[in-house]
Amino acid sequence: MANQFQAPDFNEASKAITKLTNKLPKQIGAIAEQFFKESFENQGFTNNTLIPWKGTNSGKANKFGKKSEGILINSGTLKRSISFAASKGYVEVSVDGDVVPYAKIHNEGGMVSFAITDKSRKFFWFMFSKTSDQMWKAMALTKKTSISFKMPKRQFIGKSAMLNKQIEGHILKGFKTVENELFNPKFK
């Protein structure tokens, strides 16, 4: 008694692998974009584990007059500005710095300075009248012509071991599907 093995159609296998590798950059870009956007829900960045963001006065009303839903979530513009570009063998996830010029300082931390102008003092008084927060009053009354402070690092995009594992798993699953469809021996 003999078993006969039918070899897979290697032309079909080649087409299936090419189709998969052409789709992978967009799929990987979508996975990475979603992963980085989840930093906002998680209120921290995940490398090997979640690294929570340093707190802020998120319980207070924001400049739009509503209670903040969390750190870096006032208007949602920063989160929505995360996007990816993909081409054959290449994926880049980024934030449009023209739309969100403050993204880099939030992601990396660093010193922030701004001038105290008559217009900013009016805004500080407006915020004090709206919130009764003494911080706004102090800023309106300060004799300083500029204010500097250290913005803490609140990374939401960057290298991540956890993301790499997700991407690797997705790629392996795709190739396993091709293998199951085309290379499993068929016995007669």
CSV table of C-alpha atoms in Angstrom, one decimal, residues 6-164:
chain,number,residue,atom,x,y,z
A,6,GLN,CA,0.2,15.8,-4.4
A,7,ALA,CA,2.7,18.7,-4.4
A,8,PRO,CA,1.3,22.2,-4.0
A,9,ASP,CA,1.0,24.5,-6.9
A,10,PHE,CA,4.1,26.6,-6.5
A,11,ASN,CA,2.9,29.3,-8.9
A,12,GLU,CA,-0.2,29.7,-6.7
A,13,ALA,CA,2.0,29.7,-3.6
A,14,SER,CA,4.1,32.4,-5.0
A,15,LYS,CA,1.1,34.5,-5.9
A,16,ALA,CA,-0.4,34.0,-2.4
A,17,ILE,CA,2.9,35.0,-0.7
A,18,THR,CA,3.2,38.1,-2.9
A,19,LYS,CA,-0.4,39.1,-2.2
A,20,LEU,CA,0.3,38.7,1.6
A,21,THR,CA,3.5,40.7,1.6
A,22,ASN,CA,1.8,43.4,-0.4
A,23,LYS,CA,-0.9,43.7,2.2
A,24,LEU,CA,1.3,43.5,5.2
A,25,PRO,CA,2.6,47.1,5.3
A,26,LYS,CA,-0.9,48.6,5.5
A,27,GLN,CA,-2.0,46.0,8.0
A,28,ILE,CA,1.1,46.6,10.2
A,29,GLY,CA,0.6,50.4,9.9
A,30,ALA,CA,-3.0,50.0,11.1
A,31,ILE,CA,-1.9,47.8,14.0
A,32,ALA,CA,0.8,50.3,15.0
A,33,GLU,CA,-1.5,53.4,14.7
A,34,GLN,CA,-4.2,51.7,16.9
A,35,PHE,CA,-1.5,50.6,19.4
A,36,PHE,CA,-0.3,54.2,19.8
A,37,LYS,CA,-3.8,55.7,20.0
A,38,GLU,CA,-4.5,53.2,22.8
A,39,SER,CA,-1.8,55.1,24.9
A,40,PHE,CA,-4.5,57.8,25.4
A,41,GLU,CA,-7.0,55.3,26.8
A,42,ASN,CA,-4.3,53.6,28.8
A,43,GLN,CA,-3.0,57.0,30.1
A,44,GLY,CA,0.5,55.8,29.5
A,45,PHE,CA,2.9,54.2,27.0
A,46,THR,CA,3.4,50.4,26.7
A,47,ASN,CA,6.9,49.1,25.9
A,48,ASN,CA,7.3,45.8,27.8
A,49,THR,CA,4.7,47.0,30.3
A,50,LEU,CA,2.5,50.1,30.7
A,51,ILE,CA,4.5,53.2,31.8
A,52,PRO,CA,1.8,55.5,33.3
A,53,TRP,CA,2.0,59.2,32.5
A,54,LYS,CA,2.7,61.6,35.3
A,55,GLY,CA,-0.5,63.1,36.6
A,56,THR,CA,-1.8,66.6,36.1
A,57,ASN,CA,-4.8,68.6,37.3
A,58,SER,CA,-7.0,66.5,35.0
A,59,GLY,CA,-9.9,66.7,37.5
A,60,LYS,CA,-10.3,70.4,36.8
A,61,ALA,CA,-12.1,72.0,33.9
A,62,ASN,CA,-10.0,72.4,30.8
A,63,LYS,CA,-9.9,75.5,28.6
A,64,PHE,CA,-13.0,74.3,26.8
A,65,GLY,CA,-15.0,74.4,30.1
A,66,LYS,CA,-15.5,70.7,30.5
A,67,LYS,CA,-13.9,68.2,32.8
A,68,SER,CA,-11.0,66.4,31.2
A,69,GLU,CA,-11.3,62.7,30.3
A,70,GLY,CA,-7.7,62.2,31.1
A,71,ILE,CA,-4.2,63.4,30.4
A,72,LEU,CA,-3.6,64.7,26.8
A,73,ILE,CA,-7.3,64.3,26.1
A,74,ASN,CA,-8.8,67.8,25.9
A,75,SER,CA,-9.9,68.0,22.3
A,76,GLY,CA,-8.7,64.7,20.9
A,77,THR,CA,-6.7,66.5,18.2
A,78,LEU,CA,-3.4,64.9,19.3
A,79,LYS,CA,-4.7,61.4,19.3
A,80,ARG,CA,-6.5,61.9,15.9
A,81,SER,CA,-3.3,63.3,14.4
A,82,ILE,CA,-1.5,59.9,14.6
A,83,SER,CA,-1.4,58.3,11.2
A,84,PHE,CA,0.7,55.9,9.1
A,85,ALA,CA,2.2,55.8,5.7
A,86,ALA,CA,2.9,52.4,4.2
A,87,SER,CA,4.6,51.2,1.0
A,88,LYS,CA,6.3,48.0,0.0
A,89,GLY,CA,8.6,47.0,2.8
A,90,TYR,CA,8.1,50.3,4.8
A,91,VAL,CA,5.8,51.6,7.4
A,92,GLU,CA,6.0,54.9,9.3
A,93,VAL,CA,3.7,56.0,12.0
A,94,SER,CA,3.8,59.7,12.9
A,95,VAL,CA,2.1,62.8,14.1
A,96,ASP,CA,1.6,65.7,11.8
A,97,GLY,CA,3.8,68.4,13.5
A,98,ASP,CA,2.1,71.1,11.4
A,99,VAL,CA,-1.3,70.2,12.8
A,100,VAL,CA,-0.1,69.5,16.3
A,101,PRO,CA,3.1,71.4,17.0
A,102,TYR,CA,3.1,70.5,20.7
A,103,ALA,CA,3.2,66.7,20.1
A,104,LYS,CA,7.0,66.4,20.3
A,105,ILE,CA,7.2,68.2,23.7
A,106,HIS,CA,4.5,66.0,25.2
A,107,ASN,CA,6.0,62.8,23.8
A,108,GLU,CA,9.6,63.6,24.8
A,109,GLY,CA,9.2,66.1,27.7
A,110,GLY,CA,11.4,69.2,28.0
A,111,MET,CA,11.4,72.9,28.9
A,112,VAL,CA,8.5,75.0,27.7
A,113,SER,CA,8.6,78.8,27.7
A,114,PHE,CA,6.0,81.4,26.7
A,115,ALA,CA,5.7,85.1,26.8
A,116,ILE,CA,3.3,86.8,29.2
A,117,THR,CA,1.4,89.3,27.0
A,118,ASP,CA,-1.6,91.5,27.7
A,119,LYS,CA,-3.7,89.0,25.7
A,120,SER,CA,-2.5,86.1,27.8
A,121,ARG,CA,-3.2,88.0,31.1
A,122,LYS,CA,-6.8,88.6,29.9
A,123,PHE,CA,-7.1,84.9,29.3
A,124,PHE,CA,-5.7,84.1,32.7
A,125,TRP,CA,-8.3,86.5,34.3
A,126,PHE,CA,-11.0,84.8,32.2
A,127,MET,CA,-9.9,81.4,33.4
A,128,PHE,CA,-9.8,82.6,37.0
A,129,SER,CA,-13.3,84.0,36.8
A,130,LYS,CA,-14.5,80.7,35.3
A,131,THR,CA,-12.7,78.3,37.6
A,132,SER,CA,-11.7,80.3,40.8
A,133,ASP,CA,-8.4,78.5,40.6
A,134,GLN,CA,-5.7,80.6,42.3
A,135,MET,CA,-3.1,79.4,39.7
A,136,TRP,CA,-4.8,81.5,37.0
A,137,LYS,CA,-4.9,84.6,39.3
A,138,ALA,CA,-1.2,84.2,40.1
A,139,MET,CA,-0.4,83.9,36.4
A,140,ALA,CA,-2.5,87.1,35.7
A,141,LEU,CA,-0.7,89.1,38.4
A,142,THR,CA,2.8,87.9,37.9
A,143,LYS,CA,5.5,90.5,37.2
A,144,LYS,CA,7.3,88.1,34.9
A,145,THR,CA,7.4,88.7,31.2
A,146,SER,CA,7.7,85.0,30.4
A,147,ILE,CA,7.0,81.7,32.1
A,148,SER,CA,9.1,78.5,31.8
A,149,PHE,CA,8.3,75.1,33.1
A,150,LYS,CA,9.4,71.5,32.6
A,151,MET,CA,6.9,69.5,30.7
A,152,PRO,CA,7.0,65.8,31.9
A,153,LYS,CA,7.6,63.1,29.3
A,154,ARG,CA,4.2,61.6,28.4
A,155,GLN,CA,5.2,59.3,25.6
A,156,PHE,CA,2.4,58.0,23.4
A,157,ILE,CA,4.5,57.0,20.3
A,158,GLY,CA,7.8,55.3,19.9
A,159,LYS,CA,9.6,51.9,20.0
A,160,SER,CA,7.7,49.2,21.8
A,161,ALA,CA,8.6,45.6,22.5
A,162,MET,CA,4.8,44.8,23.0
A,163,LEU,CA,4.0,46.3,19.6
A,164,ASN,CA,6.8,44.4,18.0
